[in-house]
Coordinates of C-alpha atoms and ligand atoms in Angstrom, one line a residue:
P14 CA -25.7 -12.4 10.1
T15 CA -23.1 -10.0 11.4
A16 CA -23.4 -6.4 10.2
V17 CA -20.2 -5.4 8.5
A18 CA -19.4 -1.7 8.3
P19 CA -19.5 -0.4 4.8
V20 CA -16.1 0.5 3.2
S21 CA -15.7 4.2 2.7
Q22 CA -15.0 5.9 -0.6
Y23 CA -12.3 7.9 1.2
A24 CA -8.9 6.3 2.0
C25 CA -8.7 8.6 5.1
Q26 CA -11.7 6.6 6.5
R27 CA -10.1 3.3 5.8
R28 CA -7.2 1.5 7.7
T29 CA -4.8 0.1 5.2
T30 CA -1.7 -1.7 6.4
T31 CA 1.3 -2.9 4.2
E32 CA -0.3 -6.2 4.0
N33 CA -2.1 -6.4 0.6
N34 CA -4.5 -9.3 0.1
N35 CA -5.3 -8.3 -3.5
K36 CA -1.8 -7.7 -5.0
I37 CA -2.5 -9.4 -8.3
I38 CA -5.5 -7.1 -9.0
T39 CA -4.0 -3.9 -7.6
D40 CA -0.7 -4.4 -9.5
A41 CA -2.9 -4.8 -12.7
F42 CA -4.8 -1.6 -11.8
E43 CA -1.6 0.3 -11.2
V44 CA -0.3 -0.7 -14.6
L45 CA -3.5 0.7 -16.2
A46 CA -3.4 3.8 -14.1
E47 CA 0.2 4.5 -15.1
S48 CA -0.6 3.8 -18.8
Y49 CA -3.5 6.4 -18.6
E50 CA -1.1 8.8 -16.9
F51 CA 1.5 8.4 -19.7
N52 CA -1.3 9.3 -22.1
E53 CA -2.4 12.2 -19.9
I54 CA -5.9 10.8 -19.5
E55 CA -6.6 11.8 -15.9
G56 CA -10.2 10.4 -15.2
P57 CA -9.6 6.7 -15.8
C58 CA -6.1 7.1 -14.2
L59 CA -7.5 8.3 -11.0
A60 CA -10.4 5.8 -11.1
F61 CA -8.0 2.9 -11.3
R62 CA -5.8 4.4 -8.5
R63 CA -8.9 4.8 -6.3
A64 CA -10.1 1.2 -7.1
A65 CA -6.6 -0.2 -6.2
S66 CA -6.6 1.7 -3.0
V67 CA -10.1 0.3 -2.0
L68 CA -8.8 -3.3 -2.6
K69 CA -5.6 -2.7 -0.7
S70 CA -7.7 -1.9 2.4
L71 CA -9.6 -5.2 2.4
P72 CA -8.6 -7.7 5.2
W73 CA -9.7 -10.5 2.7
A74 CA -8.9 -11.5 -0.9
V75 CA -11.5 -10.9 -3.6
C76 CA -12.4 -14.3 -5.0
S77 CA -15.6 -13.4 -6.8
L78 CA -17.3 -10.5 -8.4
E79 CA -20.2 -10.8 -6.1
A80 CA -17.9 -10.1 -3.2
T81 CA -17.2 -6.7 -4.6
L82 CA -20.8 -5.6 -4.8
D83 CA -20.8 -3.4 -1.8
L84 CA -17.4 -1.9 -2.4
P85 CA -17.1 1.8 -3.5
C86 CA -15.1 3.2 -6.5
L87 CA -15.5 0.1 -8.7
G88 CA -16.9 0.8 -12.1
E89 CA -17.7 -1.2 -15.2
H90 CA -14.1 -1.2 -16.5
T91 CA -12.4 -2.1 -13.1
K92 CA -14.9 -4.9 -12.5
A93 CA -14.3 -6.4 -16.0
V94 CA -10.5 -6.5 -15.2
I95 CA -11.2 -8.1 -11.9
D96 CA -13.5 -10.7 -13.5
E97 CA -10.8 -11.5 -16.1
I98 CA -8.1 -11.9 -13.5
L99 CA -10.3 -14.1 -11.3
Q100 CA -11.0 -16.3 -14.4
C101 CA -7.7 -16.4 -16.1
G102 CA -5.2 -15.1 -13.6
R103 CA -4.3 -12.2 -15.9
A104 CA -6.0 -9.5 -17.9
F105 CA -5.5 -9.1 -21.7
E106 CA -5.5 -5.3 -21.5
V107 CA -2.8 -5.2 -18.9
E108 CA -0.6 -7.8 -20.8
K109 CA -1.0 -5.7 -23.9
I110 CA 0.3 -2.5 -22.1
L111 CA 3.2 -4.4 -20.4
S112 CA 4.4 -5.6 -23.9
D113 CA 3.7 -2.2 -25.5
E114 CA 7.0 -0.5 -26.7
R115 CA 5.9 3.0 -25.8
Y116 CA 4.8 2.0 -22.2
Q117 CA 8.0 0.1 -21.7
T118 CA 10.2 2.9 -22.9
L119 CA 8.4 5.7 -20.8
K120 CA 8.6 3.4 -17.8
L121 CA 12.4 2.9 -18.3
F122 CA 13.1 6.7 -18.9
T123 CA 11.0 7.8 -15.9
S124 CA 12.9 5.4 -13.7
V125 CA 15.8 7.8 -14.0
F126 CA 16.1 10.5 -11.2
G127 CA 15.0 13.8 -12.7
V128 CA 13.2 12.4 -15.7
G129 CA 9.4 13.0 -15.6
P130 CA 6.7 11.9 -18.1
K131 CA 7.2 15.0 -20.2
T132 CA 10.9 14.5 -20.8
A133 CA 10.4 10.7 -21.3
E134 CA 7.7 11.4 -24.0
K135 CA 10.0 13.9 -25.7
W136 CA 12.8 11.3 -25.9
Y137 CA 10.4 8.7 -27.1
R138 CA 9.2 10.9 -29.8
R139 CA 12.7 11.4 -31.0
G140 CA 13.0 7.8 -31.6
L141 CA 15.1 7.0 -28.5
R142 CA 14.4 3.7 -26.9
S143 CA 17.3 2.9 -24.5
F144 CA 19.7 4.7 -22.1
S145 CA 22.5 4.3 -24.7
D146 CA 20.2 5.9 -27.3
V147 CA 19.7 8.9 -24.9
L148 CA 23.4 9.2 -23.9
A149 CA 24.6 8.9 -27.5
D150 CA 22.2 11.5 -28.9
H151 CA 23.9 15.0 -29.1
S152 CA 20.7 16.8 -29.3
V153 CA 19.7 15.7 -25.8
Q154 CA 20.7 18.2 -23.1
L155 CA 20.7 16.5 -19.6
N156 CA 20.3 18.8 -16.7
R157 CA 22.4 18.3 -13.5
M158 CA 19.7 16.1 -11.9
Q159 CA 19.5 13.8 -14.9
Q160 CA 23.3 13.5 -15.2
T161 CA 23.4 12.4 -11.6
G162 CA 20.4 10.1 -12.2
F163 CA 22.4 8.3 -14.9
L164 CA 25.6 8.3 -12.9
H165 CA 24.0 6.6 -9.9
Y166 CA 21.3 4.7 -11.7
G167 CA 22.1 1.3 -10.3
D168 CA 22.1 2.5 -6.7
I169 CA 19.1 4.8 -6.9
S170 CA 16.8 2.4 -8.8
R171 CA 17.5 -0.3 -6.1
A172 CA 15.2 -0.2 -3.1
V173 CA 16.4 1.2 0.2
S174 CA 16.0 -1.1 3.1
K175 CA 14.6 -0.4 6.5
A176 CA 18.2 -0.9 8.0
E177 CA 19.6 1.5 5.5
A178 CA 16.8 4.1 6.4
R179 CA 17.8 3.7 10.1
A180 CA 21.4 4.3 9.4
L181 CA 20.6 7.4 7.4
R182 CA 18.4 8.6 10.3
N183 CA 21.4 8.4 12.6
I184 CA 23.5 10.4 10.1
I185 CA 20.9 13.2 9.9
D186 CA 20.1 13.0 13.6
E187 CA 23.8 13.6 14.5
A188 CA 24.1 16.5 11.9
V189 CA 20.9 18.3 13.0
H190 CA 21.7 18.1 16.7
A191 CA 25.2 19.3 16.2
I192 CA 23.8 22.3 14.5
A193 CA 20.8 23.0 16.7
P194 CA 20.4 21.5 20.1
D195 CA 16.5 22.2 19.8
A196 CA 16.3 20.5 16.4
V197 CA 13.3 18.3 15.7
L198 CA 13.7 15.3 13.4
A199 CA 11.0 13.0 12.2
L200 CA 11.1 10.1 9.7
T201 CA 8.2 10.5 7.3
G202 CA 7.2 9.0 3.9
G203 CA 6.9 5.3 3.4
F204 CA 9.2 4.2 6.1
R205 CA 7.1 6.0 8.7
R206 CA 4.2 3.9 7.3
G207 CA 6.1 0.8 8.2
K208 CA 7.2 -0.1 4.6
E209 CA 10.1 -2.6 4.4
F210 CA 11.6 -0.9 1.4
G211 CA 11.4 2.5 -0.2
H212 CA 12.7 4.5 -3.2
D213 CA 14.1 7.2 -1.0
V214 CA 14.1 8.2 2.8
D215 CA 12.0 11.3 3.8
F216 CA 12.6 13.4 6.9
I217 CA 11.0 16.5 8.4
V218 CA 13.6 18.7 10.1
T219 CA 12.9 21.8 12.1
T220 CA 13.7 23.7 15.3
T221 CA 11.4 24.4 18.3
E222 CA 12.4 28.1 18.1
L223 CA 10.3 29.7 15.3
G224 CA 12.3 31.2 12.4
K225 CA 15.6 29.4 13.4
E226 CA 14.7 26.6 11.0
E227 CA 15.5 29.0 8.0
S228 CA 19.3 28.4 8.4
L229 CA 18.9 24.7 9.2
L230 CA 19.0 23.1 5.7
P231 CA 21.9 25.2 4.4
R232 CA 23.9 24.3 7.6
I233 CA 23.1 20.6 7.2
I234 CA 24.1 20.7 3.6
R235 CA 27.4 22.2 4.5
R236 CA 28.1 19.7 7.2
L237 CA 27.3 16.7 4.9
T238 CA 29.6 18.3 2.2
K239 CA 32.4 18.5 4.8
Q240 CA 31.9 14.9 5.8
G241 CA 32.4 14.1 2.1
I242 CA 29.1 12.1 1.8
L243 CA 27.0 14.5 -0.2
L244 CA 26.9 13.2 -3.8
Y245 CA 24.0 15.5 -5.1
C246 CA 22.1 18.4 -3.7
D247 CA 19.1 20.3 -4.9
Y248 CA 18.2 22.9 -2.3
Q249 CA 15.0 24.9 -2.7
A250 CA 14.5 27.8 -0.2
S251 CA 11.1 28.4 1.3
T252 CA 8.5 30.2 -0.7
F253 CA 6.0 29.8 2.1
D254 CA 3.4 32.6 2.5
M255 CA 1.2 32.0 5.6
S256 CA -1.6 34.3 4.4
K257 CA -2.2 32.1 1.4
L258 CA -5.2 29.7 1.4
P259 CA -4.4 26.0 1.0
S260 CA -3.9 24.8 -2.5
Y261 CA -6.6 22.8 -4.4
R262 CA -4.0 21.0 -6.4
F263 CA -2.4 18.0 -4.8
E264 CA 0.4 17.4 -7.2
A265 CA 1.9 20.8 -6.7
M266 CA 4.9 20.7 -4.4
D267 CA 4.6 22.6 -1.1
H268 CA 6.4 25.8 -0.4
F269 CA 8.6 24.7 2.6
A270 CA 12.3 24.8 2.4
K271 CA 13.5 21.4 1.2
C272 CA 16.4 19.6 -0.4
F273 CA 16.6 16.5 -2.6
L274 CA 19.8 14.8 -1.8
I275 CA 21.9 11.8 -2.8
L276 CA 24.0 10.6 0.1
R277 CA 26.9 8.2 0.2
L278 CA 26.0 5.4 2.8
E279 CA 29.0 3.3 4.1
G280 CA 28.3 -0.5 4.6
S281 CA 29.9 -0.2 8.1
Q282 CA 27.0 2.2 9.0
V283 CA 24.3 -0.4 8.2
E284 CA 23.7 -3.2 10.8
E285 CA 22.2 -5.6 8.4
G286 CA 24.6 -4.6 5.6
L287 CA 23.9 -2.7 2.4
H288 CA 21.2 -3.6 0.1
I289 CA 23.2 -3.8 -3.1
A290 CA 23.7 -6.2 -5.9
E291 CA 25.5 -9.6 -5.2
G292 CA 29.1 -9.4 -6.2
D293 CA 29.2 -5.6 -5.7
S294 CA 32.2 -5.1 -3.5
R295 CA 32.3 -1.2 -3.3
G296 CA 31.3 -1.1 0.4
W297 CA 29.0 1.8 -0.1
R298 CA 25.9 2.8 -2.0
A299 CA 24.2 6.0 -3.1
V300 CA 20.8 6.7 -1.5
R301 CA 18.1 9.3 -2.2
V302 CA 17.2 11.4 0.8
D303 CA 14.5 14.2 1.0
L304 CA 14.7 16.8 3.8
V305 CA 11.7 19.2 4.3
S306 CA 11.9 22.1 6.8
P307 CA 8.6 23.6 7.8
P308 CA 8.3 26.3 10.6
M309 CA 7.4 24.6 13.8
D310 CA 3.9 25.9 13.8
R311 CA 3.3 24.1 10.5
Y312 CA 5.0 20.8 11.7
A313 CA 1.8 18.8 12.0
F314 CA 0.7 19.7 8.5
A315 CA 4.0 19.0 7.0
L316 CA 4.3 15.6 8.7
L317 CA 0.8 14.6 7.8
G318 CA 1.4 15.8 4.2
W319 CA 4.7 14.0 3.8
S320 CA 3.7 10.6 5.5
G321 CA 1.6 9.7 2.5
S322 CA 0.5 7.5 0.8
R323 CA -0.3 9.7 -2.1
Q324 CA -3.7 8.2 -2.3
F325 CA -4.3 8.8 1.4
E326 CA -3.2 12.4 0.9
R327 CA -5.4 13.0 -2.1
D328 CA -8.4 11.6 -0.2
L329 CA -7.7 13.6 2.9
R330 CA -7.9 16.8 0.8
R331 CA -10.9 15.6 -1.1
F332 CA -12.7 14.7 2.1
A333 CA -11.9 18.0 3.6
R334 CA -13.3 19.9 0.6
V335 CA -16.3 17.8 -0.3
E336 CA -17.5 16.7 3.2
R337 CA -16.4 19.5 5.3
H338 CA -16.0 22.6 3.1
M339 CA -12.4 23.0 4.3
L340 CA -9.1 23.3 2.4
L341 CA -6.2 21.2 3.6
D342 CA -2.6 21.1 2.2
N343 CA 0.9 20.5 3.6
H344 CA 0.9 24.0 5.2
A345 CA -2.6 24.6 6.7
L346 CA -6.2 23.8 7.2
Y347 CA -8.9 26.4 6.3
D348 CA -12.5 26.3 7.2
K349 CA -14.4 28.0 4.4
T350 CA -17.6 28.2 6.3
K351 CA -16.1 30.0 9.3
K352 CA -13.5 31.7 7.1
E353 CA -10.7 30.9 9.4
F354 CA -7.5 28.9 9.6
L355 CA -7.5 25.9 12.2
A356 CA -4.3 25.5 14.1
A357 CA -2.8 22.1 14.9
T358 CA 0.2 21.0 16.9
T359 CA -0.3 17.2 16.2
E360 CA -1.7 15.1 13.4
K361 CA -4.5 14.1 15.9
D362 CA -5.5 17.8 16.0
I363 CA -6.0 17.8 12.2
F364 CA -8.0 14.6 12.1
A365 CA -10.2 16.0 14.9
H366 CA -10.7 19.3 13.1
L367 CA -11.8 17.2 10.1
G368 CA -14.1 15.0 12.3
L369 CA -12.2 11.9 11.3
E370 CA -11.1 9.0 13.4
Y371 CA -7.4 9.1 13.9
I372 CA -5.6 6.8 11.4
E373 CA -2.1 5.6 12.5
P374 CA 0.7 6.1 10.0
W375 CA 1.1 2.4 9.5
Q376 CA -2.7 2.3 8.5
R377 CA -2.2 4.9 5.8
N378 CA -0.8 2.6 3.1
A379 CA -3.8 3.3 0.9
Ligands
DGT421 P1 8.6 5.6 -1.7 O1 8.3 5.4 -3.1 O2 8.9 4.3 -1.0 O3 9.5 6.6 -1.3 O4 7.1 5.9 -1.0 P2 6.6 7.3 -0.3 O5 5.3 7.1 0.1 O6 7.7 7.7 0.7 O7 6.7 8.3 -1.5 P3 7.5 9.7 -1.7 O8 8.9 9.6 -1.1 O9 7.5 9.9 -3.2 O10 6.6 10.8 -1.1 C1 6.3 10.8 0.3 C2 5.1 11.6 0.5 O11 5.5 13.0 0.4 C3 4.0 11.4 -0.4 O12 3.2 10.3 0.1 C4 3.3 12.7 -0.5 C5 4.4 13.7 -0.3 N1 4.8 14.2 -1.5 C6 5.9 13.9 -2.3 N2 6.0 14.5 -3.4 C7 5.0 15.4 -3.4 C8 4.5 16.3 -4.3 O13 5.0 16.5 -5.4 N3 3.4 17.0 -4.0 C9 2.7 16.7 -2.8 N4 1.6 17.4 -2.5 N5 3.2 15.8 -1.9 C10 4.2 15.2 -2.2
MG422 MG1 9.7 8.2 0.3

């Protein structure tokens, strides 16, 4: 018999491509995780996310419960769901959630840009069930982000294609290099991991000269405004404090300067054409773009932190903390034993500090 290396409980010790051999099961787990999330039950939510992530990393399809015996992160509940799906092709518990009015409504509301679970819950408790309910209710105060979310709902809820991401890269690339000849631009997020489609396009932008990056985002924003392609902009200046220890909380946003944008993308700029609804003859679409601007000495941490997947990021931090007594976030890596920060200029440096084999971006689809 050939010895097969055991599957690690940490996503950062697994290689997970975009090819998922267990999609039926992982989709079911993700519905369960999201339902727990809507009900603010953190433990089982994370357990189902971890289990889904383990199954995504397998180069084979699970076709019996016995086959899962040596896999980590699968408890009683997850195994019962797997068993039911293997036997009947679907799980009763998942079907029940999918047909649940509260789940459906929260799912619908949170699909709007700027609407999180808290707001969705508030609207649901007010008896609102549809977008027209929300828009007709005079007691609902939409902020600017949510107003834009409703305005461009069709475009923003439609996936962004790789070709559209490439076209946006050209637009941003032209802008940053016109502003700063020493600008550094990197595609990050799902498209860096090789995904075919995404909900937005994420970029890291900075300058090789330290400190010069501070004026970069405001200048990019001004340029995009002049070009008439900026439909929405939420700019957050840097609150980065380099003396602070890395954060324990993953969900908290990092402190780098960033902007959440909606850009107008012309069909003529996209080689394969726009990814829009059939019969839509506008010739342009709105796309969500995130720009993050760390100082150059934090570039590797920011790139690693924004490349995702979320589960990969969660496990990198958990691995650092539990296995290495180190703290990792999007800004820095701190060794608690030596009481010192560990510098890095590349992602490989960070993996090396953590004593981890390097995982390529396209293997981080955990
Ligand atoms: P998608 O949905 O196709 O855009 O997929 P991703 O993987 O590009 O997801 P996205 O754009 O939401 O986020 C990209 C990465 O950026 C994500 O994997 C981790 C990081 N990130 C985004 N938002 C947060 C946040 O609120 N906190 C932290 N710590 N990281 C975040
Ligand atoms: Mg993204």
